[in-house]
């Protein structure tokens, strides 16, 4: 049995308001502590049932050059993992329209993978337990469980798969995203961390408290990401671009994930538009976004 109509959902980007790298692990990953927050820069995903294979079609403003080949595409991998796990004989056609930059440090691929699991679980009427879907999500990528969890803001630990959802902040957070057309490879950023940049004692508690109080200025002041030094070494122009955001009047600025996207936090939409106008020449693209309640939304 399968749902016959096309299911459509939006999958959101996320920023890291806090990211502390606690140590290297034996399995090639790093132990993390972080706070993830979803924003309304979204990709559109449509899933329709077919009799045969999994087909994935991706439309991207960035063109074909940056798209991974099919076997590495997270939408395809998520669909195949679910099909094999549940022994589904039918297939699906998945159409993805990308707006979240590929390799931008905004978790776009992870949110696409989470959206695929959720859409196909519904399309194929599998009704899998959330715990099973979360386990599959963790195998697809460290950030996929967060996107699947339904939380818009969460404390994350482990390699990213251990989640403790936080209540949504009482006020929307507004961001200016400074995007780059040239991706950064996450493994390269992690492997460029120096010994003394790992395991620095930091607590997410002050950021958690600032979020709970809706204290935007404090959230902005507390932004921290241990991946900034290695990302800035790999892409030295990012440090100047972060300063440009600060000079343009943001309350605080930081690197999103492993970069190269930079973001600034501002008080409201008007301030965001003003800052975006001032840094338009600094970045390849600029986007004004705000908090979303969750990474995934059926439309
Ligand atoms: O899990 P995911 O496939 O998204 O991770 C991509 C790469 O990022 C990993 O291969 C690893 O090099 C790095 N990574 C890490 N520690 C984490 C998450 C990612 O070292 N917690």
Tab-separated table of C-alpha atoms and ligand atoms in Angstrom:
chain	number	residue	atom	x	y	z
A	1	UNK	CA	0.000	0.000	0.000
A	2	UNK	CA	1.145	3.509	-0.732
A	3	UNK	CA	-0.348	6.965	-0.547
A	4	UNK	CA	-1.234	7.839	-4.126
A	5	UNK	CA	-0.797	11.600	-4.149
A	6	UNK	CA	2.436	13.603	-4.168
A	7	UNK	CA	3.667	14.651	-0.722
A	8	UNK	CA	5.398	17.993	-0.485
A	9	UNK	CA	7.519	19.362	2.275
A	10	UNK	CA	9.944	22.132	3.047
A	11	UNK	CA	13.225	21.304	4.716
A	12	UNK	CA	15.019	24.115	6.562
A	13	UNK	CA	18.579	25.250	6.978
A	14	UNK	CA	20.049	25.557	10.470
A	15	UNK	CA	22.715	27.599	12.187
A	16	UNK	CA	24.850	26.683	15.175
A	17	UNK	CA	24.462	29.232	17.931
A	18	UNK	CA	27.048	27.342	19.966
A	19	UNK	CA	29.489	24.634	18.887
A	20	UNK	CA	32.173	23.221	21.125
A	21	UNK	CA	34.480	20.443	19.889
A	22	UNK	CA	35.265	18.352	22.959
A	23	UNK	CA	37.669	15.823	21.464
A	24	UNK	CA	38.639	13.501	18.636
A	25	UNK	CA	37.098	10.045	18.629
A	26	UNK	CA	38.519	6.767	17.410
A	27	UNK	CA	35.912	6.498	14.626
A	28	UNK	CA	37.058	9.617	12.756
A	29	UNK	CA	34.370	11.840	14.244
A	30	UNK	CA	34.591	14.498	16.939
A	31	UNK	CA	32.686	14.657	20.201
A	32	UNK	CA	30.570	17.794	20.195
A	33	UNK	CA	28.377	19.929	22.323
A	34	UNK	CA	26.192	22.371	20.437
A	35	UNK	CA	22.998	24.322	20.068
A	36	UNK	CA	21.287	24.084	16.668
A	37	UNK	CA	18.551	26.446	15.514
A	38	UNK	CA	16.472	26.169	12.315
A	39	UNK	CA	15.908	29.137	9.993
A	40	UNK	CA	13.518	29.757	7.118
A	41	UNK	CA	15.869	29.272	4.202
A	42	UNK	CA	14.224	26.168	2.739
A	43	UNK	CA	14.497	23.514	0.054
A	44	UNK	CA	11.323	22.046	-1.470
A	45	UNK	CA	10.977	18.274	-1.569
A	46	UNK	CA	8.216	16.415	-3.412
A	47	UNK	CA	7.762	12.649	-3.187
A	48	UNK	CA	5.475	10.559	-5.378
A	49	UNK	CA	5.084	6.786	-5.452
A	50	UNK	CA	6.266	4.729	-8.467
A	51	UNK	CA	6.341	1.028	-9.240
A	52	UNK	CA	10.038	0.806	-9.763
A	53	UNK	CA	13.231	2.352	-8.521
A	54	UNK	CA	14.157	5.406	-6.538
A	55	UNK	CA	14.518	8.389	-8.850
A	56	UNK	CA	15.915	11.710	-7.661
A	57	UNK	CA	15.797	14.943	-9.603
A	58	UNK	CA	17.557	17.988	-8.195
A	59	UNK	CA	17.099	21.560	-9.337
A	60	UNK	CA	19.661	23.967	-7.974
A	61	UNK	CA	20.494	27.608	-8.595
A	62	UNK	CA	24.121	26.614	-8.268
A	63	UNK	CA	23.812	24.340	-11.319
A	64	UNK	CA	24.994	20.793	-11.766
A	65	UNK	CA	28.649	21.397	-10.901
A	66	UNK	CA	28.194	21.186	-7.133
A	67	UNK	CA	25.640	18.371	-7.075
A	68	UNK	CA	26.984	15.096	-5.709
A	69	UNK	CA	26.607	12.020	-7.913
A	70	UNK	CA	23.455	9.994	-7.276
A	71	UNK	CA	25.020	7.353	-4.995
A	72	UNK	CA	26.305	10.135	-2.691
A	73	UNK	CA	23.122	12.204	-2.809
A	74	UNK	CA	21.634	12.176	0.695
A	75	UNK	CA	18.057	12.090	-0.635
A	76	UNK	CA	18.857	8.973	-2.666
A	77	UNK	CA	20.779	7.367	0.201
A	78	UNK	CA	17.949	8.066	2.662
A	79	UNK	CA	15.355	6.639	0.271
A	80	UNK	CA	17.409	3.509	-0.413
A	81	UNK	CA	18.094	2.979	3.302
A	82	UNK	CA	14.373	3.154	4.097
A	83	UNK	CA	13.371	0.977	1.136
A	84	UNK	CA	15.854	-1.711	2.139
A	85	UNK	CA	15.082	-1.517	5.861
A	86	UNK	CA	11.326	-1.872	5.347
A	87	UNK	CA	11.506	-4.243	2.361
A	88	UNK	CA	9.433	-1.914	0.203
A	89	UNK	CA	8.891	-3.290	-3.310
A	90	UNK	CA	7.685	-0.024	-4.840
A	91	UNK	CA	9.718	3.026	-5.568
A	92	UNK	CA	9.466	6.783	-5.408
A	93	UNK	CA	10.193	9.819	-7.472
A	94	UNK	CA	11.784	12.566	-5.438
A	95	UNK	CA	12.082	16.113	-6.715
A	96	UNK	CA	14.268	18.491	-4.772
A	97	UNK	CA	14.461	22.235	-5.406
A	98	UNK	CA	17.496	23.595	-3.628
A	99	UNK	CA	17.865	27.066	-2.203
A	100	UNK	CA	20.103	26.146	0.729
A	101	UNK	CA	23.675	26.300	-0.611
A	102	UNK	CA	25.423	22.964	-1.085
A	103	UNK	CA	28.446	22.632	1.209
A	104	UNK	CA	27.558	25.890	2.954
A	105	UNK	CA	27.554	24.707	6.583
A	106	UNK	CA	23.784	25.198	6.870
A	107	UNK	CA	22.852	21.519	7.089
A	108	UNK	CA	20.853	21.564	3.851
A	109	UNK	CA	21.758	18.037	2.769
A	110	UNK	CA	20.972	16.736	6.257
A	111	UNK	CA	17.545	18.369	6.245
A	112	UNK	CA	16.864	16.927	2.770
A	113	UNK	CA	17.750	13.452	4.088
A	114	UNK	CA	15.517	13.852	7.137
A	115	UNK	CA	12.685	15.095	4.929
A	116	UNK	CA	13.081	12.079	2.660
A	117	UNK	CA	12.795	9.659	5.597
A	118	UNK	CA	9.684	11.411	6.891
A	119	UNK	CA	8.032	11.751	3.466
A	120	UNK	CA	8.662	8.165	2.399
A	121	UNK	CA	7.607	6.739	5.776
A	122	UNK	CA	4.279	8.447	5.119
A	123	UNK	CA	4.143	7.791	1.353
A	124	UNK	CA	4.812	4.046	1.785
A	125	UNK	CA	2.605	3.925	4.910
A	126	UNK	CA	5.339	2.310	6.972
A	127	UNK	CA	4.559	3.997	10.312
A	128	UNK	CA	8.054	3.259	11.634
A	129	UNK	CA	8.848	4.139	15.236
A	130	UNK	CA	10.516	7.540	15.675
A	131	UNK	CA	13.458	5.753	17.352
A	132	UNK	CA	13.978	3.588	14.239
A	133	UNK	CA	13.880	6.617	11.950
A	134	UNK	CA	16.313	8.476	14.230
A	135	UNK	CA	18.720	5.528	14.106
A	136	UNK	CA	18.597	5.496	10.305
A	137	UNK	CA	19.040	9.278	10.340
A	138	UNK	CA	22.226	8.983	12.432
A	139	UNK	CA	23.660	6.514	9.921
A	140	UNK	CA	23.062	8.978	7.093
A	141	UNK	CA	24.851	11.877	8.810
A	142	UNK	CA	25.565	13.473	12.162
A	143	UNK	CA	23.061	16.336	11.695
A	144	UNK	CA	20.201	14.302	10.218
A	145	UNK	CA	18.657	13.244	13.599
A	146	UNK	CA	18.302	16.878	14.677
A	147	UNK	CA	16.402	17.693	11.488
A	148	UNK	CA	14.152	14.677	11.910
A	149	UNK	CA	13.495	15.330	15.592
A	150	UNK	CA	10.964	18.074	14.984
A	151	UNK	CA	12.711	20.526	17.300
A	152	UNK	CA	13.547	23.993	16.031
A	153	UNK	CA	16.169	24.485	18.715
A	154	UNK	CA	18.094	21.710	20.410
A	155	UNK	CA	21.110	20.953	22.506
A	156	UNK	CA	23.166	18.360	20.657
A	157	UNK	CA	25.908	16.077	21.931
A	158	UNK	CA	27.888	13.007	20.891
A	159	UNK	CA	28.740	13.383	17.228
A	160	UNK	CA	25.483	15.325	16.811
A	161	UNK	CA	22.941	12.546	17.225
A	162	UNK	CA	22.209	12.976	20.943
A	163	UNK	CA	19.437	15.541	21.265
A	164	UNK	CA	17.792	17.494	24.046
A	165	UNK	CA	15.168	19.795	22.513
A	166	UNK	CA	14.956	23.326	23.892
A	167	UNK	CA	11.744	25.356	24.061
A	168	UNK	CA	11.358	27.800	21.169
A	169	UNK	CA	12.718	31.231	22.147
A	170	UNK	CA	9.871	33.616	23.117
A	171	UNK	CA	10.883	35.975	20.280
A	172	UNK	CA	11.791	35.219	16.676
A	173	UNK	CA	15.500	35.522	15.991
A	174	UNK	CA	16.466	37.458	12.843
A	175	UNK	CA	19.599	36.647	10.872
A	176	UNK	CA	21.525	37.959	7.920
A	177	UNK	CA	23.243	35.074	6.126
A	178	UNK	CA	26.397	35.818	4.151
A	179	UNK	CA	26.662	33.051	1.566
A	180	UNK	CA	29.588	31.914	-0.541
A	181	UNK	CA	29.361	30.098	-3.891
A	182	UNK	CA	32.503	28.115	-3.076
A	183	UNK	CA	31.800	25.280	-0.612
A	184	UNK	CA	34.004	24.185	2.270
A	185	UNK	CA	34.429	20.456	2.889
A	186	UNK	CA	33.381	19.572	6.442
A	187	UNK	CA	35.988	16.787	6.927
A	188	UNK	CA	38.719	19.201	5.847
A	189	UNK	CA	37.625	21.790	8.426
A	190	UNK	CA	37.505	19.226	11.242
A	191	UNK	CA	40.892	17.784	10.310
A	192	UNK	CA	42.419	21.286	10.295
A	193	UNK	CA	41.592	21.748	13.993
A	194	UNK	CA	44.773	22.096	16.046
A	195	UNK	CA	45.314	20.086	19.235
A	196	UNK	CA	44.950	23.152	21.445
A	197	UNK	CA	41.686	24.148	19.757
A	198	UNK	CA	39.952	20.954	20.888
A	199	UNK	CA	38.554	20.226	24.348
A	200	UNK	CA	38.367	23.792	25.639
A	201	UNK	CA	35.959	23.823	28.592
A	202	UNK	CA	32.826	25.748	27.587
A	203	UNK	CA	29.240	25.433	28.721
A	204	UNK	CA	26.140	25.839	26.563
A	205	UNK	CA	24.206	26.943	29.684
A	206	UNK	CA	24.553	30.747	29.222
A	207	UNK	CA	23.319	30.483	25.612
A	208	UNK	CA	20.461	28.206	26.699
A	209	UNK	CA	19.446	30.785	29.288
A	210	UNK	CA	19.697	33.739	26.860
A	211	UNK	CA	17.490	31.825	24.393
A	212	UNK	CA	14.919	31.002	27.074
A	213	UNK	CA	14.773	34.675	28.039
A	214	UNK	CA	14.556	35.833	24.425
A	215	UNK	CA	17.542	38.100	25.108
A	216	UNK	CA	18.648	38.596	21.504
A	217	UNK	CA	21.607	40.855	22.358
A	218	UNK	CA	22.917	38.240	24.798
A	219	UNK	CA	22.393	35.410	22.281
A	220	UNK	CA	24.398	37.452	19.772
A	221	UNK	CA	27.140	38.203	22.304
A	222	UNK	CA	27.479	34.529	23.252
A	223	UNK	CA	27.822	33.118	19.714
A	224	UNK	CA	30.746	30.719	19.550
A	225	UNK	CA	31.907	28.049	17.151
A	226	UNK	CA	35.160	26.089	17.598
A	227	UNK	CA	35.256	25.445	13.851
A	228	UNK	CA	35.858	29.131	13.128
A	229	UNK	CA	39.677	29.081	13.491
A	230	UNK	CA	40.233	26.111	11.116
A	231	UNK	CA	37.641	27.402	8.624
A	232	UNK	CA	39.265	30.854	8.668
A	233	UNK	CA	42.710	29.283	8.106
A	234	UNK	CA	41.349	27.414	5.082
A	235	UNK	CA	39.516	30.506	3.793
A	236	UNK	CA	41.331	33.593	5.154
A	237	UNK	CA	38.850	36.025	3.542
A	238	UNK	CA	36.139	34.799	5.958
A	239	UNK	CA	37.633	36.704	8.916
A	240	UNK	CA	37.308	40.023	7.044
A	241	UNK	CA	33.786	39.113	5.952
A	242	UNK	CA	32.795	38.449	9.564
A	243	UNK	CA	34.169	41.886	10.487
A	244	UNK	CA	32.156	43.401	7.656
A	245	UNK	CA	28.974	41.994	9.211
A	246	UNK	CA	29.940	43.480	12.579
A	247	UNK	CA	30.777	46.846	10.974
A	248	UNK	CA	27.397	46.776	9.215
A	249	UNK	CA	25.681	46.804	12.604
A	250	UNK	CA	24.815	43.224	13.604
A	251	UNK	CA	24.596	42.441	17.336
A	252	UNK	CA	26.958	39.494	16.885
A	253	UNK	CA	28.303	37.342	14.054
A	254	UNK	CA	29.571	33.811	13.619
A	255	UNK	CA	30.326	30.933	11.301
A	256	UNK	CA	27.523	28.503	10.543
A	257	UNK	CA	28.604	24.880	11.084
A	258	UNK	CA	31.846	24.254	9.215
A	259	UNK	CA	31.211	27.260	6.951
A	260	UNK	CA	31.723	29.045	4.691
A	261	UNK	CA	28.338	30.677	5.485
A	262	UNK	CA	28.619	33.490	8.020
A	263	UNK	CA	25.650	34.907	9.850
A	264	UNK	CA	24.841	37.971	11.872
A	265	UNK	CA	22.089	38.283	14.464
A	266	UNK	CA	20.003	41.460	14.501
A	267	UNK	CA	17.056	42.749	16.523
A	268	UNK	CA	14.327	42.655	13.881
A	269	UNK	CA	13.491	42.345	10.193
A	270	UNK	CA	14.151	46.034	9.442
A	271	UNK	CA	17.652	45.848	10.923
A	272	UNK	CA	18.239	42.654	8.941
A	273	UNK	CA	17.239	44.327	5.661
A	274	UNK	CA	19.465	47.316	6.482
A	275	UNK	CA	22.496	45.128	7.253
A	276	UNK	CA	21.828	42.952	4.186
A	277	UNK	CA	21.915	46.087	2.025
A	278	UNK	CA	25.247	47.118	3.519
A	279	UNK	CA	27.005	43.763	3.025
A	280	UNK	CA	25.549	42.943	-0.395
A	281	UNK	CA	28.952	43.438	-2.055
A	282	UNK	CA	30.881	41.461	0.558
A	283	UNK	CA	29.247	38.076	-0.086
A	284	UNK	CA	28.249	36.128	-3.206
A	285	UNK	CA	24.677	36.182	-1.885
A	286	UNK	CA	22.936	37.536	1.183
A	287	UNK	CA	19.696	36.242	2.725
A	288	UNK	CA	17.490	37.594	5.488
A	289	UNK	CA	15.980	34.734	7.508
A	290	UNK	CA	14.300	34.139	10.854
A	291	UNK	CA	13.648	31.242	13.233
A	292	UNK	CA	11.397	28.382	12.119
A	293	UNK	CA	9.583	26.135	14.600
A	294	UNK	CA	10.982	22.966	13.036
A	295	UNK	CA	13.294	21.695	10.295
A	296	UNK	CA	10.527	19.895	8.365
A	297	UNK	CA	7.082	21.084	7.338
A	298	UNK	CA	4.522	19.373	5.100
A	299	UNK	CA	2.923	21.917	2.767
B	1	LIG	O1	28.268	12.809	9.759
B	1	LIG	P1	28.624	13.534	8.527
B	1	LIG	O2	28.716	12.620	7.333
B	1	LIG	O3	27.780	14.726	8.254
B	1	LIG	O4	30.069	14.105	8.769
B	1	LIG	C1	30.898	14.588	7.722
B	1	LIG	C2	32.313	14.665	8.209
B	1	LIG	O5	32.447	15.695	9.187
B	1	LIG	C3	32.796	13.411	8.901
B	1	LIG	O6	33.307	12.496	7.957
B	1	LIG	C4	33.899	13.955	9.801
B	1	LIG	O7	35.069	14.187	9.073
B	1	LIG	C5	33.342	15.311	10.211
B	1	LIG	N1	32.636	15.268	11.504
B	1	LIG	C6	33.358	15.097	12.659
B	1	LIG	N2	32.700	15.051	13.860
B	1	LIG	C7	31.375	15.213	13.933
B	1	LIG	C8	30.619	15.418	12.753
B	1	LIG	C9	31.285	15.443	11.548
B	1	LIG	O8	34.584	14.968	12.622
B	1	LIG	N3	30.763	15.178	15.104
